[in-house]
mmCIF file of C-alpha atoms in Angstrom:
data_model
loop_
_atom_site.group_PDB
_atom_site.id
_atom_site.type_symbol
_atom_site.label_atom_id
_atom_site.label_comp_id
_atom_site.label_asym_id
_atom_site.label_seq_id
_atom_site.Cartn_x
_atom_site.Cartn_y
_atom_site.Cartn_z
ATOM 1 C CA MET A 1 192.240 345.632 -25.890
ATOM 2 C CA ASN A 2 189.444 346.526 -23.499
ATOM 3 C CA ILE A 3 189.581 344.367 -20.385
ATOM 4 C CA LEU A 4 187.258 344.141 -17.383
ATOM 5 C CA LEU A 5 188.963 343.336 -14.077
ATOM 6 C CA SER A 6 187.210 342.075 -10.962
ATOM 7 C CA ASN A 7 187.886 339.903 -7.905
ATOM 8 C CA ASP A 8 186.333 338.613 -4.690
ATOM 9 C CA ASP A 9 188.777 340.106 -2.166
ATOM 10 C CA GLY A 10 187.404 343.633 -2.612
ATOM 11 C CA TYR A 11 188.397 346.664 -4.680
ATOM 12 C CA PHE A 12 191.124 347.581 -2.184
ATOM 13 C CA ALA A 13 192.928 344.202 -2.392
ATOM 14 C CA PRO A 14 196.630 344.337 -3.315
ATOM 15 C CA GLY A 15 196.268 341.552 -5.892
ATOM 16 C CA LEU A 16 193.694 343.509 -7.862
ATOM 17 C CA ASN A 17 195.710 346.707 -7.706
ATOM 18 C CA ILE A 18 198.884 344.999 -8.934
ATOM 19 C CA LEU A 19 196.928 343.276 -11.715
ATOM 20 C CA ALA A 20 195.414 346.590 -12.810
ATOM 21 C CA GLU A 21 198.843 348.227 -12.788
ATOM 22 C CA HIS A 22 200.301 345.598 -15.113
ATOM 23 C CA ILE A 23 197.352 345.097 -17.465
ATOM 24 C CA GLY A 24 196.767 348.833 -17.636
ATOM 25 C CA LYS A 25 200.162 349.345 -19.278
ATOM 26 C CA PHE A 26 198.949 347.928 -22.602
ATOM 27 C CA ALA A 27 195.134 347.723 -22.390
ATOM 28 C CA ASP A 28 192.178 349.918 -21.512
ATOM 29 C CA ILE A 29 190.889 348.569 -18.218
ATOM 30 C CA THR A 30 187.662 348.915 -16.289
ATOM 31 C CA VAL A 31 187.712 347.680 -12.694
ATOM 32 C CA VAL A 32 184.438 346.655 -11.040
ATOM 33 C CA ALA A 33 184.878 344.788 -7.749
ATOM 34 C CA PRO A 34 183.046 344.171 -4.457
ATOM 35 C CA GLU A 35 183.175 346.867 -1.793
ATOM 36 C CA ARG A 36 184.400 344.280 0.738
ATOM 37 C CA ASN A 37 185.861 340.806 0.855
ATOM 38 C CA ARG A 38 183.342 338.346 -0.600
ATOM 39 C CA SER A 39 185.494 335.216 -0.690
ATOM 40 C CA GLY A 40 183.427 332.045 -0.956
ATOM 41 C CA ALA A 41 180.434 333.840 -2.504
ATOM 42 C CA SER A 42 180.512 331.466 -5.482
ATOM 43 C CA ASN A 43 178.086 332.395 -8.293
ATOM 44 C CA SER A 44 175.492 334.077 -6.094
ATOM 45 C CA LEU A 45 173.526 337.034 -7.455
ATOM 46 C CA THR A 46 171.856 339.612 -5.211
ATOM 47 C CA LEU A 47 168.152 339.527 -6.107
ATOM 48 C CA ASP A 48 166.498 340.720 -2.874
ATOM 49 C CA ARG A 49 167.642 344.349 -2.957
ATOM 50 C CA PRO A 50 168.995 346.950 -5.380
ATOM 51 C CA LEU A 51 172.738 347.385 -5.760
ATOM 52 C CA SER A 52 174.771 350.576 -5.792
ATOM 53 C CA VAL A 53 177.896 351.314 -7.804
ATOM 54 C CA LYS A 54 180.406 353.851 -6.512
ATOM 55 C CA LYS A 55 183.727 355.084 -7.847
ATOM 56 C CA ALA A 56 186.869 355.126 -5.727
ATOM 57 C CA ALA A 57 189.560 357.797 -5.901
ATOM 58 C CA ASN A 58 191.752 355.519 -8.039
ATOM 59 C CA GLY A 59 189.019 355.109 -10.667
ATOM 60 C CA PHE A 60 187.912 351.626 -9.601
ATOM 61 C CA PHE A 61 184.165 350.993 -9.387
ATOM 62 C CA TYR A 62 182.918 349.084 -6.355
ATOM 63 C CA VAL A 63 179.584 347.378 -5.769
ATOM 64 C CA ASN A 64 177.813 346.434 -2.543
ATOM 65 C CA GLY A 65 177.268 342.932 -3.824
ATOM 66 C CA THR A 66 178.962 339.708 -4.882
ATOM 67 C CA PRO A 67 181.704 339.142 -7.470
ATOM 68 C CA THR A 68 179.059 337.831 -9.878
ATOM 69 C CA ASP A 69 176.997 340.981 -9.288
ATOM 70 C CA CYS A 70 180.026 343.094 -10.201
ATOM 71 C CA VAL A 71 180.702 341.418 -13.534
ATOM 72 C CA HIS A 72 177.021 341.100 -14.409
ATOM 73 C CA ILE A 73 176.367 344.796 -13.774
ATOM 74 C CA ALA A 74 179.510 345.792 -15.656
ATOM 75 C CA LEU A 75 178.640 343.750 -18.734
ATOM 76 C CA THR A 76 174.906 344.388 -18.868
ATOM 77 C CA GLY A 77 174.700 348.076 -18.033
ATOM 78 C CA LEU A 78 177.772 349.827 -16.696
ATOM 79 C CA MET A 79 180.167 349.463 -19.638
ATOM 80 C CA GLU A 80 179.251 351.135 -22.923
ATOM 81 C CA THR A 81 180.813 348.341 -24.985
ATOM 82 C CA LEU A 82 181.606 344.763 -24.064
ATOM 83 C CA PRO A 83 185.250 344.073 -23.200
ATOM 84 C CA ASP A 84 187.512 341.721 -25.114
ATOM 85 C CA MET A 85 188.279 339.757 -21.950
ATOM 86 C CA VAL A 86 187.363 339.428 -18.279
ATOM 87 C CA ILE A 87 190.093 338.763 -15.711
ATOM 88 C CA SER A 88 189.337 338.015 -12.057
ATOM 89 C CA GLY A 89 192.028 338.205 -9.377
ATOM 90 C CA ILE A 90 194.716 338.135 -8.305
ATOM 91 C CA ASN A 91 193.212 336.128 -5.447
ATOM 92 C CA ASP A 92 195.089 335.890 -2.153
ATOM 93 C CA GLY A 93 194.865 332.118 -1.887
ATOM 94 C CA ALA A 94 194.518 329.086 -4.126
ATOM 95 C CA ASN A 95 191.460 328.096 -6.118
ATOM 96 C CA MET A 96 192.242 324.511 -7.019
ATOM 97 C CA GLY A 97 190.190 321.335 -7.186
ATOM 98 C CA ASP A 98 186.914 321.576 -5.273
ATOM 99 C CA ASP A 99 187.709 325.190 -4.305
ATOM 100 C CA THR A 100 186.398 326.311 -7.681
ATOM 101 C CA ILE A 101 182.820 325.434 -6.659
ATOM 102 C CA TYR A 102 182.898 327.980 -3.828
ATOM 103 C CA SER A 103 185.289 330.546 -5.267
ATOM 104 C CA GLY A 104 184.092 334.082 -5.879
ATOM 105 C CA THR A 105 187.208 334.662 -7.959
ATOM 106 C CA VAL A 106 186.298 331.865 -10.351
ATOM 107 C CA ALA A 107 182.635 332.926 -10.296
ATOM 108 C CA ALA A 108 183.481 336.452 -11.452
ATOM 109 C CA ALA A 109 185.397 335.062 -14.429
ATOM 110 C CA MET A 110 182.656 332.515 -15.061
ATOM 111 C CA GLU A 111 180.060 335.279 -15.345
ATOM 112 C CA GLY A 112 182.081 336.787 -18.171
ATOM 113 C CA TYR A 113 182.314 333.370 -19.806
ATOM 114 C CA LEU A 114 178.547 332.848 -19.473
ATOM 115 C CA LEU A 115 178.010 336.126 -21.298
ATOM 116 C CA GLY A 116 180.257 334.992 -24.154
ATOM 117 C CA ILE A 117 183.536 336.686 -23.236
ATOM 118 C CA PRO A 118 186.905 334.892 -22.880
ATOM 119 C CA SER A 119 187.694 334.922 -19.169
ATOM 120 C CA ILE A 120 190.540 334.118 -16.805
ATOM 121 C CA ALA A 121 190.551 333.584 -13.028
ATOM 122 C CA ILE A 122 194.008 333.929 -11.501
ATOM 123 C CA SER A 123 195.007 333.055 -7.942
ATOM 124 C CA MET A 124 198.065 332.744 -5.744
ATOM 125 C CA SER A 125 198.910 329.316 -4.334
ATOM 126 C CA GLN A 126 198.490 330.339 -0.689
ATOM 127 C CA HIS A 127 197.026 332.951 1.621
ATOM 128 C CA ASN A 128 199.098 335.957 2.707
ATOM 129 C CA SER A 129 201.062 335.745 -0.528
ATOM 130 C CA THR A 130 204.037 338.005 -1.169
ATOM 131 C CA HIS A 131 204.646 337.525 -4.912
ATOM 132 C CA PHE A 132 201.555 338.997 -6.570
ATOM 133 C CA GLU A 133 203.971 340.501 -9.077
ATOM 134 C CA THR A 134 204.703 337.005 -10.369
ATOM 135 C CA ALA A 135 201.025 336.276 -11.009
ATOM 136 C CA ALA A 136 200.581 339.671 -12.664
ATOM 137 C CA ARG A 137 203.384 338.862 -15.106
ATOM 138 C CA ILE A 138 201.746 335.517 -15.878
ATOM 139 C CA ALA A 139 198.436 337.284 -16.516
ATOM 140 C CA VAL A 140 200.143 339.721 -18.889
ATOM 141 C CA GLU A 141 201.773 336.855 -20.790
ATOM 142 C CA LEU A 142 198.446 335.039 -21.187
ATOM 143 C CA VAL A 143 196.643 338.154 -22.418
ATOM 144 C CA LEU A 144 199.373 339.041 -24.905
ATOM 145 C CA HIS A 145 199.421 335.455 -26.167
ATOM 146 C CA TYR A 146 195.647 335.596 -26.583
ATOM 147 C CA GLN A 147 196.032 338.823 -28.545
ATOM 148 C CA LYS A 148 198.198 337.013 -31.091
ATOM 149 C CA ASN A 149 196.515 333.613 -30.889
ATOM 150 C CA GLY A 150 192.835 333.783 -29.966
ATOM 151 C CA PHE A 151 190.993 330.834 -28.443
ATOM 152 C CA GLN A 152 189.332 328.429 -30.874
ATOM 153 C CA SER A 153 186.168 328.211 -28.763
ATOM 154 C CA PRO A 154 184.631 330.028 -25.771
ATOM 155 C CA THR A 155 187.166 329.635 -22.996
ATOM 156 C CA LEU A 156 187.349 329.961 -19.209
ATOM 157 C CA LEU A 157 190.773 329.435 -17.661
ATOM 158 C CA ASN A 158 191.491 328.858 -13.973
ATOM 159 C CA VAL A 159 195.108 329.794 -13.254
ATOM 160 C CA ASN A 160 197.006 329.166 -10.010
ATOM 161 C CA VAL A 161 200.475 330.621 -9.505
ATOM 162 C CA PRO A 162 203.055 329.471 -6.932
ATOM 163 C CA ASP A 163 203.972 332.168 -4.423
ATOM 164 C CA LEU A 164 207.533 332.480 -5.716
ATOM 165 C CA PRO A 165 209.708 335.010 -7.507
ATOM 166 C CA TYR A 166 209.029 334.889 -11.249
ATOM 167 C CA ASP A 167 212.469 333.424 -12.051
ATOM 168 C CA ALA A 168 211.880 330.537 -9.611
ATOM 169 C CA LEU A 169 208.892 329.199 -11.545
ATOM 170 C CA GLN A 170 209.460 325.804 -13.151
ATOM 171 C CA GLY A 171 207.193 326.347 -16.125
ATOM 172 C CA ARG A 172 203.529 326.373 -17.034
ATOM 173 C CA VAL A 173 201.381 323.276 -17.423
ATOM 174 C CA ILE A 174 197.829 322.574 -18.572
ATOM 175 C CA THR A 175 196.048 320.674 -15.804
ATOM 176 C CA ARG A 176 192.763 319.177 -14.714
ATOM 177 C CA LEU A 177 191.175 320.014 -11.380
ATOM 178 C CA GLY A 178 192.166 317.714 -8.555
ATOM 179 C CA LYS A 179 189.989 316.790 -5.578
ATOM 180 C CA ARG A 180 190.238 317.284 -1.844
ATOM 181 C CA HIS A 181 189.340 315.135 1.146
ATOM 182 C CA LYS A 182 186.199 316.335 2.891
ATOM 183 C CA ALA A 183 186.544 319.594 4.822
ATOM 184 C CA GLU A 184 187.691 319.640 8.428
ATOM 185 C CA PRO A 185 184.916 319.813 11.064
ATOM 186 C CA VAL A 186 183.413 323.178 11.949
ATOM 187 C CA ILE A 187 184.993 325.059 14.850
ATOM 188 C CA GLN A 188 182.498 325.554 17.673
ATOM 189 C CA LEU A 189 182.869 328.526 20.037
ATOM 190 C CA LYS A 190 180.939 330.195 22.829
ATOM 191 C CA THR A 191 180.217 333.930 22.747
ATOM 192 C CA PRO A 192 180.301 336.112 25.897
ATOM 193 C CA ARG A 193 176.508 335.667 25.949
ATOM 194 C CA ASN A 194 176.994 331.897 26.071
ATOM 195 C CA GLU A 195 175.646 331.467 22.550
ATOM 196 C CA THR A 196 177.151 328.750 20.376
ATOM 197 C CA VAL A 197 178.646 329.947 17.078
ATOM 198 C CA TYR A 198 180.444 328.089 14.336
ATOM 199 C CA TRP A 199 183.362 328.831 12.014
ATOM 200 C CA VAL A 200 183.494 326.790 8.826
ATOM 201 C CA GLY A 201 186.448 324.424 9.100
ATOM 202 C CA PRO A 202 189.520 324.448 6.848
ATOM 203 C CA ALA A 203 189.408 322.802 3.429
ATOM 204 C CA GLY A 204 190.563 319.207 3.246
ATOM 205 C CA GLN A 205 193.982 318.204 1.958
ATOM 206 C CA PRO A 206 194.341 316.971 -1.642
ATOM 207 C CA ASN A 207 192.925 313.504 -2.173
ATOM 208 C CA ASP A 208 193.338 313.380 -5.946
ATOM 209 C CA GLY A 209 196.480 315.443 -6.460
ATOM 210 C CA GLY A 210 198.672 313.340 -8.691
ATOM 211 C CA GLU A 211 200.496 314.265 -11.860
ATOM 212 C CA GLY A 212 198.312 316.163 -14.280
ATOM 213 C CA THR A 213 196.316 317.952 -11.566
ATOM 214 C CA ASP A 214 196.468 321.579 -10.488
ATOM 215 C CA PHE A 215 197.636 320.495 -7.022
ATOM 216 C CA HIS A 216 200.594 318.602 -8.452
ATOM 217 C CA ALA A 217 201.627 321.461 -10.724
ATOM 218 C CA VAL A 218 201.677 324.068 -7.961
ATOM 219 C CA ALA A 219 203.432 321.685 -5.551
ATOM 220 C CA ASN A 220 206.187 321.425 -8.157
ATOM 221 C CA ASN A 221 206.474 325.199 -8.542
ATOM 222 C CA LYS A 222 204.664 325.289 -11.881
ATOM 223 C CA VAL A 223 201.854 327.565 -12.986
ATOM 224 C CA SER A 224 198.639 325.543 -13.282
ATOM 225 C CA ILE A 225 196.297 326.467 -16.150
ATOM 226 C CA SER A 226 192.988 324.580 -16.129
ATOM 227 C CA PRO A 227 190.303 325.051 -18.789
ATOM 228 C CA ILE A 228 186.986 324.682 -16.968
ATOM 229 C CA GLN A 229 183.331 324.597 -17.997
ATOM 230 C CA VAL A 230 179.882 325.269 -16.577
ATOM 231 C CA ASP A 231 177.993 322.125 -17.660
ATOM 232 C CA LEU A 232 177.447 320.151 -14.439
ATOM 233 C CA THR A 233 175.672 317.267 -16.172
ATOM 234 C CA ASN A 234 177.145 313.862 -15.332
ATOM 235 C CA HIS A 235 176.864 312.578 -18.898
ATOM 236 C CA SER A 236 178.242 309.142 -18.006
ATOM 237 C CA GLN A 237 175.294 308.547 -15.655
ATOM 238 C CA LEU A 238 172.457 309.594 -17.972
ATOM 239 C CA ASN A 239 171.642 306.051 -19.099
ATOM 240 C CA ASP A 240 172.170 304.630 -15.602
ATOM 241 C CA ILE A 241 169.651 307.044 -14.115
ATOM 242 C CA LYS A 242 167.171 306.335 -16.932
ATOM 243 C CA ASP A 243 167.420 302.628 -16.098
ATOM 244 C CA TRP A 244 167.158 303.359 -12.364
ATOM 245 C CA LEU A 245 163.964 305.368 -12.872
ATOM 246 C CA LYS A 246 162.402 302.617 -15.019
ATOM 247 C CA SER A 247 163.136 300.006 -12.369
#
């Protein structure tokens, strides 16, 4: 297989390096990742300036842009042939529920999906994780399973792995995305020049995190695998909004 790897933590991130080490044992890999941490970049493309691509000593390519830039450039100009799969990660921190809207990790995988390539975003369940090896083994298992049993339709998977030793995992479960309470308030600070600055507050705690959700799976030491899509249309409201407009 030919597999494109990317992330949003930057080309130097330990999660990406461990993922490349494991996937590279049985597949031809190309790594194209941001030159610095671009967490929270979502699906943004850089359209106001040109982008540069450089090659690190370890063979990874890095781009002075967003995760979406990286995958888009790789698939539309950098790679001679399209890969069989795009994998984004391993992210140092969860991408569950509402997180997926903001996640650069998910966005990188989504760009592959938008260009017709099966894609996987894989994340650890918490920041400052210590068991990236566990997530790398899960990624390998998913890719090898795909090799033997391809997807029936275009597929984008969002995978979250508990930060545990591999043998401590309690299984793998297919989940839907949960939902969080609204984010905590911004943190307001004063600079030495007496200017007011703001840090975005922490994400809210799970609000919809019951059985069947990604939150519930990870809380019970299970790998969460969520098939996600790009269509943001609220189909159930189409007729309601038609009636609203007529009134």
